[in-house]
Coordinates of C-alpha atoms (C1' of nucleotides) in Angstrom, one line a residue:
Chain A
M103 CA 0.0 0.0 0.0
G104 CA 2.4 2.7 -1.2
R105 CA 1.9 6.3 -2.4
S106 CA 0.7 7.3 -5.9
P107 CA 3.4 8.0 -8.4
C108 CA 4.8 11.6 -8.6
C109 CA 4.3 12.0 -12.3
E110 CA 3.3 10.2 -15.5
K111 CA 6.7 9.3 -16.9
E112 CA 5.7 9.4 -20.6
H113 CA 4.3 12.9 -20.4
T114 CA 7.4 14.7 -18.9
N115 CA 9.9 16.9 -20.6
K116 CA 13.6 16.1 -20.4
G117 CA 16.9 18.0 -21.0
A118 CA 17.6 21.7 -20.6
W119 CA 15.1 23.9 -18.9
T120 CA 13.5 26.7 -20.8
K121 CA 13.1 30.3 -19.4
E122 CA 9.4 29.8 -19.2
E123 CA 9.7 26.6 -17.2
D124 CA 12.2 28.4 -14.8
Q125 CA 9.7 31.2 -14.4
R126 CA 6.8 28.9 -13.6
L127 CA 8.9 27.0 -11.0
I128 CA 10.2 30.2 -9.4
H129 CA 6.7 31.7 -9.3
Y130 CA 5.2 28.6 -7.8
I131 CA 7.8 28.3 -5.1
K132 CA 7.6 32.0 -4.2
L133 CA 3.9 31.6 -3.6
H134 CA 3.8 28.1 -2.0
G135 CA 7.4 27.5 -0.7
E136 CA 9.5 24.4 -1.1
G137 CA 8.4 20.9 -0.3
C138 CA 6.2 18.2 -1.7
W139 CA 8.0 17.9 -5.0
R140 CA 5.5 15.1 -5.9
S141 CA 2.6 17.4 -6.4
L142 CA 4.6 20.5 -7.5
P143 CA 4.9 19.9 -11.3
K144 CA 1.1 19.5 -11.8
A145 CA 0.2 22.4 -9.5
A146 CA 2.8 24.6 -11.2
G147 CA 1.7 23.6 -14.7
L148 CA 5.1 22.0 -15.5
L149 CA 5.5 18.9 -17.7
R150 CA 8.5 17.8 -15.5
C151 CA 9.1 15.1 -13.0
G152 CA 9.2 16.2 -9.4
K153 CA 12.7 15.0 -9.0
S154 CA 13.8 17.2 -12.0
C155 CA 12.0 20.3 -10.4
R156 CA 13.8 19.7 -7.1
L157 CA 17.2 19.5 -8.8
R158 CA 16.6 22.6 -10.9
W159 CA 15.5 24.6 -7.9
I160 CA 18.3 23.4 -5.6
N161 CA 21.1 23.6 -8.1
Y162 CA 20.2 26.6 -10.1
L163 CA 17.2 28.7 -9.2
R164 CA 17.4 29.1 -5.5
P165 CA 17.9 32.8 -4.6
D166 CA 20.5 32.2 -1.9
L167 CA 23.0 30.6 -4.4
K168 CA 26.4 32.2 -4.6
R169 CA 27.2 32.7 -8.2
G170 CA 30.7 33.1 -9.7
N171 CA 34.2 31.6 -9.2
F172 CA 35.3 29.8 -6.1
T173 CA 37.7 31.8 -3.9
E174 CA 41.1 30.5 -2.7
D175 CA 39.6 30.1 0.8
E176 CA 36.8 28.0 -0.5
D177 CA 39.2 25.8 -2.5
E178 CA 41.2 25.1 0.6
L179 CA 38.1 24.5 2.7
I180 CA 36.8 22.0 0.1
I181 CA 40.2 20.2 0.0
N182 CA 40.3 20.0 3.8
L183 CA 36.7 18.8 4.1
H184 CA 37.2 16.2 1.4
S185 CA 40.3 14.8 3.2
L186 CA 38.0 14.4 6.2
L187 CA 34.7 13.4 4.6
G188 CA 35.6 11.9 1.2
N189 CA 33.1 12.2 -1.6
K190 CA 30.3 13.3 0.7
W191 CA 29.4 16.2 -1.4
S192 CA 26.2 17.2 0.4
L193 CA 28.1 17.3 3.7
I194 CA 30.8 19.4 2.2
A195 CA 28.2 21.7 0.6
S196 CA 26.5 22.2 4.0
R197 CA 29.7 23.9 5.2
L198 CA 29.9 26.2 2.2
P199 CA 26.9 28.7 2.2
G200 CA 25.5 29.4 -1.2
R201 CA 27.2 26.4 -2.9
T202 CA 25.5 23.2 -4.0
D203 CA 26.7 19.6 -3.8
N204 CA 26.5 19.3 -7.6
E205 CA 28.5 22.5 -8.1
I206 CA 31.2 21.4 -5.6
K207 CA 31.4 17.9 -7.2
N208 CA 31.8 19.4 -10.7
Y209 CA 34.4 21.9 -9.4
W210 CA 36.3 19.1 -7.6
N211 CA 36.4 17.0 -10.8
T212 CA 37.4 19.8 -13.1
H213 CA 39.7 22.1 -11.0
I214 CA 40.7 20.8 -7.6
K215 CA 41.8 17.3 -8.8
R216 CA 44.2 19.0 -11.2
K217 CA 45.4 21.4 -8.6
L218 CA 46.2 18.5 -6.2
Y219 CA 48.0 16.5 -8.9
S220 CA 50.2 19.6 -9.7
R221 CA 51.1 19.7 -6.0
G222 CA 52.0 16.0 -6.2
I223 CA 49.1 14.9 -4.1
D224 CA 46.7 12.1 -4.8
P225 CA 43.1 13.6 -4.8
Q226 CA 41.4 10.5 -3.4
T227 CA 43.8 9.7 -0.5
H228 CA 45.4 13.2 0.0
R229 CA 48.8 11.5 0.2
P230 CA 51.9 12.2 -1.9
L231 CA 51.8 10.5 -5.2
L232 CA 55.3 9.0 -5.0
L233 CA 54.4 7.2 -1.7
M234 CA 51.2 6.0 -3.3
S235 CA 53.0 3.9 -5.9
T236 CA 54.8 1.9 -3.2
T237 CA 51.9 1.4 -0.8
T238 CA 48.8 0.6 -2.8
T239 CA 47.5 -2.8 -3.4
N240 CA 49.7 -5.7 -4.5
N241 CA 48.2 -5.7 -7.9
N242 CA 49.1 -2.0 -8.4
K243 CA 52.6 -2.7 -7.0
T244 CA 53.1 -5.4 -9.6
I245 CA 52.0 -3.1 -12.4
V246 CA 54.3 -0.3 -11.2
A247 CA 57.2 -2.7 -10.7
A248 CA 56.7 -4.2 -14.2
V249 CA 56.5 -0.8 -15.9
A250 CA 59.5 0.5 -13.9
I251 CA 61.6 -2.5 -14.7
T252 CA 60.7 -2.6 -18.4
I253 CA 61.6 1.1 -18.8
T254 CA 64.9 0.7 -16.8
V255 CA 65.9 -2.4 -18.8
I256 CA 65.2 -0.7 -22.1
I257 CA 67.1 2.5 -21.2
T258 CA 70.0 0.7 -19.7
N259 CA 70.4 -1.7 -22.6
L260 CA 70.1 1.1 -25.1
L261 CA 72.8 3.0 -23.3
C262 CA 75.0 -0.1 -23.2
L263 CA 74.4 -0.6 -27.0
R264 CA 75.5 3.0 -27.7
R265 CA 78.5 2.4 -25.3
V266 CA 77.4 5.2 -23.0
I267 CA 77.7 2.6 -20.2
T268 CA 79.9 -0.5 -20.4
F269 CA 77.6 -3.1 -18.8
P270 CA 73.9 -4.1 -19.3
I271 CA 71.4 -4.4 -16.5
T272 CA 71.8 -7.7 -14.7
T273 CA 69.4 -10.1 -13.0
P274 CA 70.3 -9.1 -9.4
T275 CA 69.6 -5.5 -10.3
Y276 CA 66.1 -6.5 -11.4
Y277 CA 65.4 -8.0 -8.0
F278 CA 66.8 -4.9 -6.2
I279 CA 64.5 -2.7 -8.2
I280 CA 61.5 -5.0 -7.4
I281 CA 62.4 -5.0 -3.7
I282 CA 62.8 -1.2 -3.5
I283 CA 59.5 -0.7 -5.4
K284 CA 57.6 -3.2 -3.3
L285 CA 58.9 -2.2 0.1
G286 CA 59.7 1.4 -0.3
L287 CA 63.2 3.1 -0.5
L288 CA 64.2 2.8 3.1
K289 CA 62.9 -0.8 3.8
G290 CA 64.1 -1.9 0.4
V291 CA 67.7 -0.6 0.9
V292 CA 67.8 -2.2 4.4
V293 CA 66.6 -5.6 3.0
I294 CA 69.2 -5.4 0.1
I295 CA 72.0 -4.6 2.5
V296 CA 71.0 -7.5 4.8
V297 CA 70.9 -9.8 1.8
I298 CA 74.3 -8.7 0.6
I299 CA 75.8 -9.1 4.1
I300 CA 74.4 -12.7 4.3
I301 CA 75.8 -13.5 0.8
I302 CA 79.2 -12.2 1.8
I303 CA 79.2 -14.2 5.1
I304 CA 78.2 -17.4 3.2
M305 CA 81.0 -16.8 0.6
M306 CA 83.5 -16.2 3.4
L307 CA 82.5 -19.5 5.1
L308 CA 82.8 -21.4 1.9
Chain B
dA41 C1' 36.5 30.5 -42.1
dA42 C1' 35.7 25.7 -41.3
dC43 C1' 36.5 21.8 -38.8
dT44 C1' 38.0 19.1 -34.8
dT45 C1' 39.1 18.4 -30.1
dC46 C1' 38.7 19.7 -25.4
dC47 C1' 36.5 21.3 -21.3
dG48 C1' 32.9 22.7 -18.0
dC49 C1' 28.6 22.2 -16.2
dA50 C1' 23.6 21.1 -16.1
dA51 C1' 20.9 17.4 -16.0
dC52 C1' 20.1 12.6 -15.8
dC53 C1' 20.5 7.8 -14.0
dG54 C1' 20.5 4.5 -10.6
dC55 C1' 21.1 3.3 -6.0
dT56 C1' 20.1 4.0 -0.8
dT57 C1' 17.5 6.0 2.8
dT58 C1' 13.3 8.0 4.5
dT59 C1' 8.6 8.7 4.6
dT60 C1' 3.9 7.6 3.8
dT61 C1' 0.0 4.7 3.4
Chain C
dC222 C1' 5.0 -4.3 9.8
dA223 C1' 5.3 -4.3 4.7
dA224 C1' 5.2 -2.2 0.5
dA225 C1' 5.8 1.4 -2.5
dA226 C1' 7.1 5.9 -3.8
dA227 C1' 9.5 10.3 -2.5
dA228 C1' 13.6 12.3 -1.2
dG229 C1' 18.4 12.5 -1.3
dC230 C1' 22.8 11.5 -2.9
dG231 C1' 26.9 10.4 -5.8
dG232 C1' 28.5 8.9 -10.4
dT233 C1' 28.1 9.7 -15.2
dT234 C1' 26.7 11.6 -19.5
dG235 C1' 26.0 14.7 -23.2
dC236 C1' 25.5 19.3 -24.9
dG237 C1' 27.3 23.8 -25.9
dG238 C1' 31.0 26.9 -26.2
dA239 C1' 36.0 27.8 -26.2
dA240 C1' 40.4 26.7 -27.9
dG241 C1' 43.3 24.7 -31.2
dT242 C1' 44.6 23.4 -36.0

DNA sequence: AACTTCCGCAACCGCTTTTTT
DNA sequence: CAAAAAAGCGGTTGCGGAAGT
């Protein structure tokens, strides 16, 4: 025993709103206020779904919306809130008067992501990009390791071929690269040194 | 000037949560 | 309490204008 549907789906307009539709929606809400989006389209004489009316009002027509570019302070606030809340756009928007969740989401995807990348920060985790490559999932580590090794091998062997360096990359070097990439620089170097010491001890005992 | 590619943003889609009957 | 739709939310798409060739 539910409610009746909000609109007849086959008799609704889609796509961009016209000036006339905007005026009808503004006029109706000025007279009757927000709320009950289910009955609004019919009462306002709009061939739109209630959901579409709500979105248009909240994201575009509301009089308290702040128009224009985001300020530097707003940028930093969005970045800080995103680091705490993640992609909770509505929560982020509630801390920025006059801005909508949709607007902030779009702004994040078009501007702030790029800004963070240029600072060398991963926009999803807010961690430095270089650290990311060594601490993500095993699958990602393998991909990063494979790409790094392939590039290193190609460059080293080309340099060797052109006699810039006198020796090609060797098998132990591959393993050292893998270890450093998988464990990080510090841990990797420690592990390599320990391995070398063990090898030296074994050789001396033999 | 004509065409193509890129970019930003409004609107839609589909899912989850809340409300109503 | 259950069912069904509204409300709300976040991801994605597609259009229109700007920029590049």
